XYZ file of C-alpha atoms in Angstrom:
434
model
C -25.765 16.192 0.603
C -28.646 14.541 -1.250
C -26.514 11.463 -2.043
C -26.028 10.823 1.659
C -29.143 8.635 1.585
C -30.081 8.700 -2.125
C -28.186 7.008 -4.935
C -30.218 9.058 -7.434
C -31.352 12.486 -6.199
C -34.680 13.715 -7.681
C -35.033 17.340 -8.736
C -37.632 18.037 -6.019
C -35.140 17.078 -3.297
C -32.480 19.296 -4.891
C -34.920 22.231 -4.735
C -35.584 21.492 -1.070
C -31.908 21.371 -0.131
C -30.845 24.358 -2.263
C -33.878 26.427 -1.167
C -34.253 27.847 -4.661
C -37.131 28.091 -7.067
C -37.557 25.401 -9.707
C -36.371 27.651 -12.536
C -33.155 28.609 -10.736
C -32.394 25.020 -9.806
C -32.948 23.857 -13.390
C -30.433 26.422 -14.726
C -27.795 25.384 -12.207
C -28.370 21.694 -12.949
C -28.013 22.265 -16.697
C -24.753 24.150 -16.123
C -23.372 21.312 -13.986
C -24.417 18.765 -16.618
C -22.482 20.639 -19.320
C -19.358 20.593 -17.153
C -19.922 16.865 -16.421
C -19.910 17.440 -12.667
C -23.205 15.560 -12.319
C -24.970 12.936 -14.438
C -28.645 12.631 -15.358
C -30.095 9.161 -14.732
C -33.523 8.163 -16.007
C -33.964 4.482 -15.182
C -36.203 3.483 -12.297
C -36.216 7.036 -10.915
C -35.567 10.278 -12.752
C -32.826 12.205 -10.997
C -29.156 13.162 -10.821
C -25.989 11.812 -9.255
C -22.483 13.118 -8.662
C -19.647 12.137 -10.993
C -16.038 11.704 -9.919
C -15.264 15.140 -11.402
C -17.930 16.714 -9.202
C -16.651 14.822 -6.166
C -13.124 16.092 -6.974
C -14.350 19.702 -7.028
C -15.966 19.338 -3.588
C -12.820 17.827 -2.033
C -10.464 20.378 -3.625
C -12.767 23.225 -2.544
C -12.503 22.000 1.068
C -8.689 21.933 0.913
C -8.678 25.486 -0.469
C -10.982 26.647 2.352
C -8.596 25.067 4.855
C -5.738 27.075 3.325
C -3.744 23.961 2.410
C -3.484 24.316 -1.384
C -3.786 27.147 -3.870
C -3.067 25.503 -7.226
C -3.494 22.108 -8.934
C -0.724 21.066 -11.323
C -0.067 18.212 -13.726
C -1.027 14.582 -13.257
C 1.898 12.595 -11.857
C 0.399 9.169 -12.428
C -2.716 7.069 -12.655
C -3.558 3.567 -11.498
C -6.380 1.097 -11.150
C -7.587 2.707 -7.904
C -6.493 6.366 -7.949
C -5.155 9.422 -9.795
C -2.156 11.404 -8.508
C -1.747 15.168 -9.048
C 0.949 17.694 -8.161
C -0.305 20.774 -6.308
C 1.083 23.916 -4.683
C 0.664 24.962 -1.064
C 0.170 28.520 0.214
C 3.957 28.993 0.567
C 4.712 27.456 -2.870
C 5.642 24.099 -1.336
C 4.952 20.996 -3.421
C 2.262 18.565 -2.300
C 0.730 15.422 -3.777
C -3.036 15.065 -4.110
C -4.326 11.494 -4.365
C -7.908 11.049 -5.603
C -9.416 7.575 -5.159
C -11.073 6.171 -8.295
C -12.669 2.866 -7.323
C -14.921 1.293 -9.944
C -12.731 1.483 -13.018
C -13.069 -1.299 -15.559
C -9.494 -2.412 -14.821
C -10.356 -3.094 -11.161
C -14.010 -3.675 -10.348
C -13.632 -6.658 -7.996
C -13.441 -4.347 -4.988
C -15.920 -6.345 -2.883
C -13.734 -9.464 -3.046
C -10.278 -7.831 -3.061
C -10.900 -5.163 -0.386
C -12.845 -5.172 2.886
C -14.279 -1.642 2.772
C -17.918 -2.777 2.932
C -17.504 -4.852 6.142
C -20.127 -7.419 5.048
C -22.654 -5.034 3.493
C -24.104 -6.098 0.146
C -24.953 -2.772 -1.532
C -22.317 -0.209 -2.414
C -21.695 3.029 -4.259
C -18.374 3.718 -5.961
C -18.087 7.243 -4.523
C -18.768 5.938 -1.027
C -16.222 3.131 -1.458
C -13.633 5.660 -2.643
C -14.264 7.727 0.482
C -13.816 4.660 2.715
C -10.593 3.811 0.873
C -9.184 7.310 1.429
C -10.080 7.298 5.139
C -8.444 3.900 5.590
C -5.263 4.844 3.714
C -4.908 8.134 5.588
C -5.236 6.291 8.921
C -2.523 3.798 7.911
C -0.210 6.516 6.598
C -0.596 8.668 9.715
C 0.184 5.760 12.057
C 3.182 4.559 10.022
C 4.611 8.071 9.703
C 4.463 8.508 13.498
C 6.412 5.253 13.952
C 9.132 6.602 11.604
C 8.405 4.266 8.707
C 9.635 5.990 5.493
C 6.344 7.160 3.982
C 5.092 10.506 2.630
C 3.947 12.879 5.366
C 0.126 12.926 5.551
C -1.214 16.500 5.522
C -5.016 16.158 5.421
C -7.883 14.215 3.853
C -11.434 14.956 2.746
C -14.001 12.698 1.090
C -12.015 10.552 -1.385
C -8.911 12.807 -1.470
C -5.629 12.619 0.472
C -3.082 15.451 0.630
C 0.501 14.397 1.385
C 4.077 15.604 1.023
C 6.013 15.091 -2.220
C 8.846 12.546 -2.215
C 11.616 13.494 -4.636
C 12.040 9.975 -5.943
C 11.098 7.566 -8.704
C 8.940 4.436 -8.724
C 11.187 1.387 -8.654
C 9.518 0.073 -11.818
C 10.893 3.090 -13.738
C 14.477 2.703 -12.456
C 16.738 0.938 -14.962
C 20.030 1.003 -13.048
C 21.147 1.416 -9.424
C 24.685 1.882 -8.154
C 24.152 -0.363 -5.138
C 21.245 -2.744 -5.863
C 22.171 -4.953 -2.921
C 21.814 -2.056 -0.491
C 18.424 -1.070 -1.960
C 17.135 -4.655 -1.745
C 18.446 -4.834 1.817
C 16.439 -1.697 2.725
C 13.304 -3.025 1.009
C 13.407 -6.356 2.842
C 14.061 -4.685 6.193
C 11.181 -2.289 5.532
C 8.851 -5.236 4.997
C 10.124 -6.814 8.234
C 9.544 -3.547 10.135
C 5.930 -3.516 8.991
C 5.493 -7.052 10.337
C 7.021 -5.944 13.651
C 4.233 -3.347 13.778
C 1.665 -6.094 13.145
C 1.016 -5.239 9.479
C 1.422 -6.873 6.060
C 1.482 -4.494 3.080
C -0.084 -6.964 0.570
C 1.179 -4.935 -2.424
C 4.862 -4.504 -1.559
C 6.324 -4.430 -5.061
C 8.166 -2.250 -7.572
C 5.058 -0.147 -8.249
C 4.653 0.998 -4.628
C 8.300 1.601 -3.712
C 9.996 4.952 -4.386
C 13.796 5.309 -4.654
C 15.512 8.700 -4.274
C 18.788 9.835 -5.843
C 20.527 8.887 -2.582
C 19.018 5.376 -2.891
C 16.665 5.847 0.057
C 13.477 3.753 -0.115
C 9.930 4.987 0.624
C 6.740 2.911 0.616
C 3.346 4.162 -0.604
C -0.215 2.875 -1.212
C -1.716 1.434 1.980
C -5.490 0.797 1.690
C -5.039 -2.962 1.135
C -2.854 -3.520 4.243
C -3.970 -6.263 6.647
C -3.012 -7.499 10.089
C -0.460 -10.258 10.625
C -3.325 -12.146 12.311
C -5.299 -12.174 9.041
C -6.113 -15.712 7.883
C -4.197 -15.015 4.637
C -1.434 -12.982 6.306
C 1.363 -15.518 5.838
C 0.524 -16.112 2.173
C 0.315 -12.365 1.442
C 3.644 -11.704 3.174
C 5.341 -14.480 1.197
C 3.835 -13.161 -2.033
C 5.290 -9.685 -1.356
C 8.786 -11.059 -0.752
C 8.717 -13.412 -3.767
C 7.572 -10.636 -6.134
C 10.272 -8.291 -4.823
C 12.978 -10.948 -5.127
C 11.886 -11.862 -8.631
C 12.001 -8.227 -9.775
C 15.498 -7.569 -8.360
C 16.819 -10.870 -9.730
C 15.553 -10.154 -13.253
C 16.491 -6.469 -13.458
C 19.502 -5.930 -11.184
C 20.910 -9.444 -10.777
C 20.608 -9.620 -6.975
C 18.613 -12.070 -4.899
C 17.856 -12.288 -1.165
C 17.812 -15.703 0.495
C 16.896 -16.999 3.959
C 14.407 -14.205 4.654
C 12.616 -14.919 7.954
C 9.083 -16.235 7.640
C 6.103 -14.449 9.121
C 5.747 -16.934 11.984
C 9.417 -16.416 12.948
C 9.067 -12.627 13.321
C 7.999 -11.013 16.586
C 5.395 -8.233 16.704
C 6.818 -5.407 18.841
C 3.719 -3.223 18.748
C 0.180 -4.003 17.554
C -0.498 -1.032 15.292
C -2.903 -3.318 13.411
C -5.181 -3.476 16.454
C -4.843 0.247 17.184
C -6.121 1.215 13.728
C -8.390 -1.822 13.291
C -6.660 -3.317 10.258
C -8.438 -6.160 8.508
C -7.941 -9.393 10.453
C -6.772 -7.773 13.700
C -7.579 -9.389 17.051
C -9.378 -7.291 19.668
C -7.474 -9.158 22.368
C -4.424 -7.065 21.433
C -6.172 -3.917 22.726
C -7.475 -3.068 26.165
C -11.128 -2.100 26.622
C -10.475 1.588 27.212
C -8.192 1.747 24.149
C -10.949 0.258 21.956
C -13.431 2.871 23.214
C -10.973 5.718 22.584
C -10.219 4.428 19.082
C -13.922 4.196 18.244
C -14.389 7.793 19.367
C -11.507 8.995 17.161
C -12.873 7.197 14.075
C -16.410 8.480 14.675
C -15.176 12.060 15.099
C -13.207 11.836 11.828
C -16.310 10.593 9.993
C -18.412 13.368 11.547
C -15.958 15.970 10.255
C -16.327 14.659 6.709
C -20.118 14.623 7.048
C -20.163 18.198 8.344
C -17.994 19.388 5.453
C -20.317 17.749 2.940
C -23.150 19.781 4.511
C -21.044 22.977 4.030
C -20.560 23.558 7.717
C -16.993 24.726 7.065
C -15.626 23.132 10.208
C -12.238 22.383 8.566
C -10.881 20.569 11.598
C -8.014 18.154 11.195
C -8.410 14.503 12.332
C -8.024 14.154 16.116
C -4.483 13.517 17.396
C -3.547 10.451 19.398
C -3.394 10.699 23.182
C -0.106 11.588 24.886
C -0.053 8.237 26.653
C 0.049 6.410 23.292
C 2.893 8.661 22.086
C 4.919 7.822 25.201
C 4.318 4.123 24.581
C 5.573 4.540 21.012
C 8.845 6.026 22.241
C 9.299 3.267 24.818
C 8.549 0.377 22.481
C 9.923 1.730 19.201
C 10.780 -0.349 16.198
C 13.692 -2.754 15.973
C 16.832 -1.392 14.311
C 17.502 -2.056 10.642
C 19.055 -5.432 9.953
C 21.976 -5.627 7.545
C 22.061 -8.322 4.879
C 25.326 -9.770 3.609
C 26.134 -8.876 -0.004
C 28.062 -11.679 -1.679
C 29.449 -11.711 -5.228
C 28.635 -14.450 -7.690
C 32.090 -16.024 -7.269
C 31.761 -16.438 -3.509
C 28.198 -17.705 -3.938
C 29.386 -20.325 -6.425
C 31.675 -21.674 -3.732
C 28.530 -22.127 -1.573
C 26.294 -23.495 -4.378
C 28.585 -25.822 -6.411
C 27.905 -28.068 -9.391
C 26.593 -31.531 -8.696
C 29.897 -32.918 -10.100
C 32.047 -30.731 -7.821
C 30.157 -31.098 -4.508
C 32.695 -33.453 -2.883
C 35.750 -31.303 -3.678
C 34.195 -27.977 -2.672
C 32.597 -29.188 0.563
C 36.110 -29.943 1.871
C 37.339 -26.325 1.437
C 37.695 -24.020 4.471
C 36.148 -21.014 2.694
C 32.805 -22.722 2.111
C 32.664 -23.705 5.789
C 33.096 -20.125 6.931
C 30.370 -18.979 4.535
C 27.919 -21.536 6.026
C 28.035 -19.635 9.308
C 27.183 -16.357 7.501
C 24.258 -17.977 5.729
C 22.739 -19.207 9.003
C 23.256 -15.860 10.749
C 21.752 -13.463 8.204
C 19.844 -13.435 4.900
C 22.014 -13.441 1.769
C 22.073 -11.188 -1.207
C 23.798 -12.802 -4.184
C 25.239 -10.463 -6.786
C 25.116 -11.855 -10.354
C 27.146 -9.057 -11.913
C 27.467 -9.597 -15.643
C 30.140 -6.885 -16.143
C 33.057 -9.017 -14.919
C 36.497 -9.230 -16.517
C 37.029 -11.693 -19.325
C 39.161 -14.008 -17.203
C 36.517 -14.331 -14.495
C 33.769 -14.846 -17.053
C 35.739 -17.648 -18.678
C 36.278 -19.409 -15.370
C 32.653 -19.481 -14.187
C 30.185 -19.485 -17.097
C 28.565 -22.749 -16.030
C 28.328 -21.769 -12.367
C 26.417 -18.527 -13.085
C 23.960 -20.396 -15.312
C 23.449 -22.964 -12.531
C 22.721 -20.133 -10.110
C 20.084 -18.614 -12.411
C 18.495 -22.045 -12.874
C 18.268 -22.608 -9.109
C 16.719 -19.183 -8.582
C 14.113 -19.775 -11.299
C 13.293 -23.234 -9.880
C 12.790 -21.741 -6.428
C 10.454 -19.069 -7.785
C 8.445 -21.690 -9.710
C 7.990 -23.789 -6.561
C 6.699 -20.755 -4.665
C 4.199 -19.997 -7.453
C 2.966 -23.603 -7.456
C 2.425 -23.490 -3.674
C 0.363 -20.304 -3.955
C -1.739 -21.774 -6.781
C -2.509 -24.891 -4.685
C -3.610 -22.731 -1.762
C -5.911 -20.699 -4.039
C -7.513 -23.781 -5.604
C -8.125 -25.370 -2.187
C -9.689 -22.157 -0.902
C -11.967 -21.905 -3.943
C -13.101 -25.511 -3.401
C -13.963 -24.769 0.226
C -15.918 -21.650 -0.790
C -17.825 -23.662 -3.409
C -18.756 -26.336 -0.866
C -19.920 -23.687 1.619
C -22.125 -22.007 -0.989
C -23.674 -25.373 -1.894
C -24.410 -26.115 1.774
C -26.191 -22.793 2.205
C-alpha cells in the first residue's frame, strides 16, 4: 500500500499503515528482509521497497482467498517478460500461473518496445508488470469470447494471470509433425483471423504457438498486440508471417506463398477499438461504447487497488454487456480458409529451371496449377524422404526451390531494414529540431 505513491517507503510510513509500535514493525521488516520479500534501499531516502518475490506472495495470497488455487507446482518455463508456473485448483484441476517480470537484463527496453506508460516518463518495474498483466488479460478474455484458440482466462491480480492449462508443446520444441502443411495452414489462418478482428499479434512465432498431440494450434502471449490501424501494423504483420514461414521452411520443409497482405484483408469486427489496443481509432466505436469501456477498465483497476489495501473484495472483472454478446454472435469470425498442399514435384512443374521454361510453360498441367495459385495460398512440401528414383530425377529442381525461398526471405529482410533505418533518421531529425 505504501508503494502506491512512494517508490521507497520510509519506516515511519510503514508504522503508520501497519498501526504497530516501532519495535514490532522493525521485527517484521527484518523477517521480510531475510526472506527477500522486500529490499532495503539507502540512497537518497532510507526506506524499503517490494521485490518481485514479495509481489508474487501478495498476488498468490489473493488467488487463494478467492478460492481459485490451493497449491503452486513446478516452473513450466521462463522468458524475458514472465515466469510460468503449474498450479492446482480446489478440485485438483491444473491451471497455469503467469507472473510478469518486466525489467530483466535481457529485456529492459520496455519504454520503446511496449506502450504501457502511455507517454509518461517515470516508471516502476512492478507497476509496469501490473499494467502488462492487465493488458494481456483483457486481450485474452476478448479473444477467448470470439472463439480464438487461446487458454481460458480465469482471473488476474496485480502482475499475475491465472489461466487454463493447454496440453500441448511450444512449436520451437517440436522436432517432427505428421502433417506440417496442415499445421502451417492453421497458423496462417489464425493470423488472418486476428486481423479480421482488427488485431496484429506482433510476436506470432514458434515461441508463442502451442501444438497438441492432435495437431491443434493455440496462440499465447498477448501484451504486445496492436491494432491494424497502428502506423507499424503492416510491417509487424509481415514480420510475423515471414518469421513463421522461415521456421517451417527450415524445420519441416513446407512454405506458404501468396498470403494476403494486411491491406487486402477486411476487418469484420473492431475488437482493437473495443479493448483500446495500441494504435486503434476511436472512430470505430460509438460514444456510448467508449464511455462503457472506460467504466469497465476503471472498475477493474479499482478492484486491484482495493485488494492491495486488503479490502478482500475478490470480485472478478466486470462482464461485457448482453448487447455486445449478441453483436458477437451476429458478426462472428470468417470461417477457416484451406490452403492447398502441393508436393515438391508438382511445385517444380510450376517453378521450372531457367533452361526449361519454354517447354514446361506449354504443358497443360502447369496451366491448371496457375488457377490454383491465384485462388488460394500455396504450401509447398519439400519432402526429403522420397524414393531413390524420384530423388534422381529432380535433385536440381529441389535445390532451385530452396534457393528461391532463401532469396525471397532475404529480400523481405532487406525491406524491413530499410524501413527501420528511414524511421531512425526521421526520429533523429525530430530530436534535433526540438
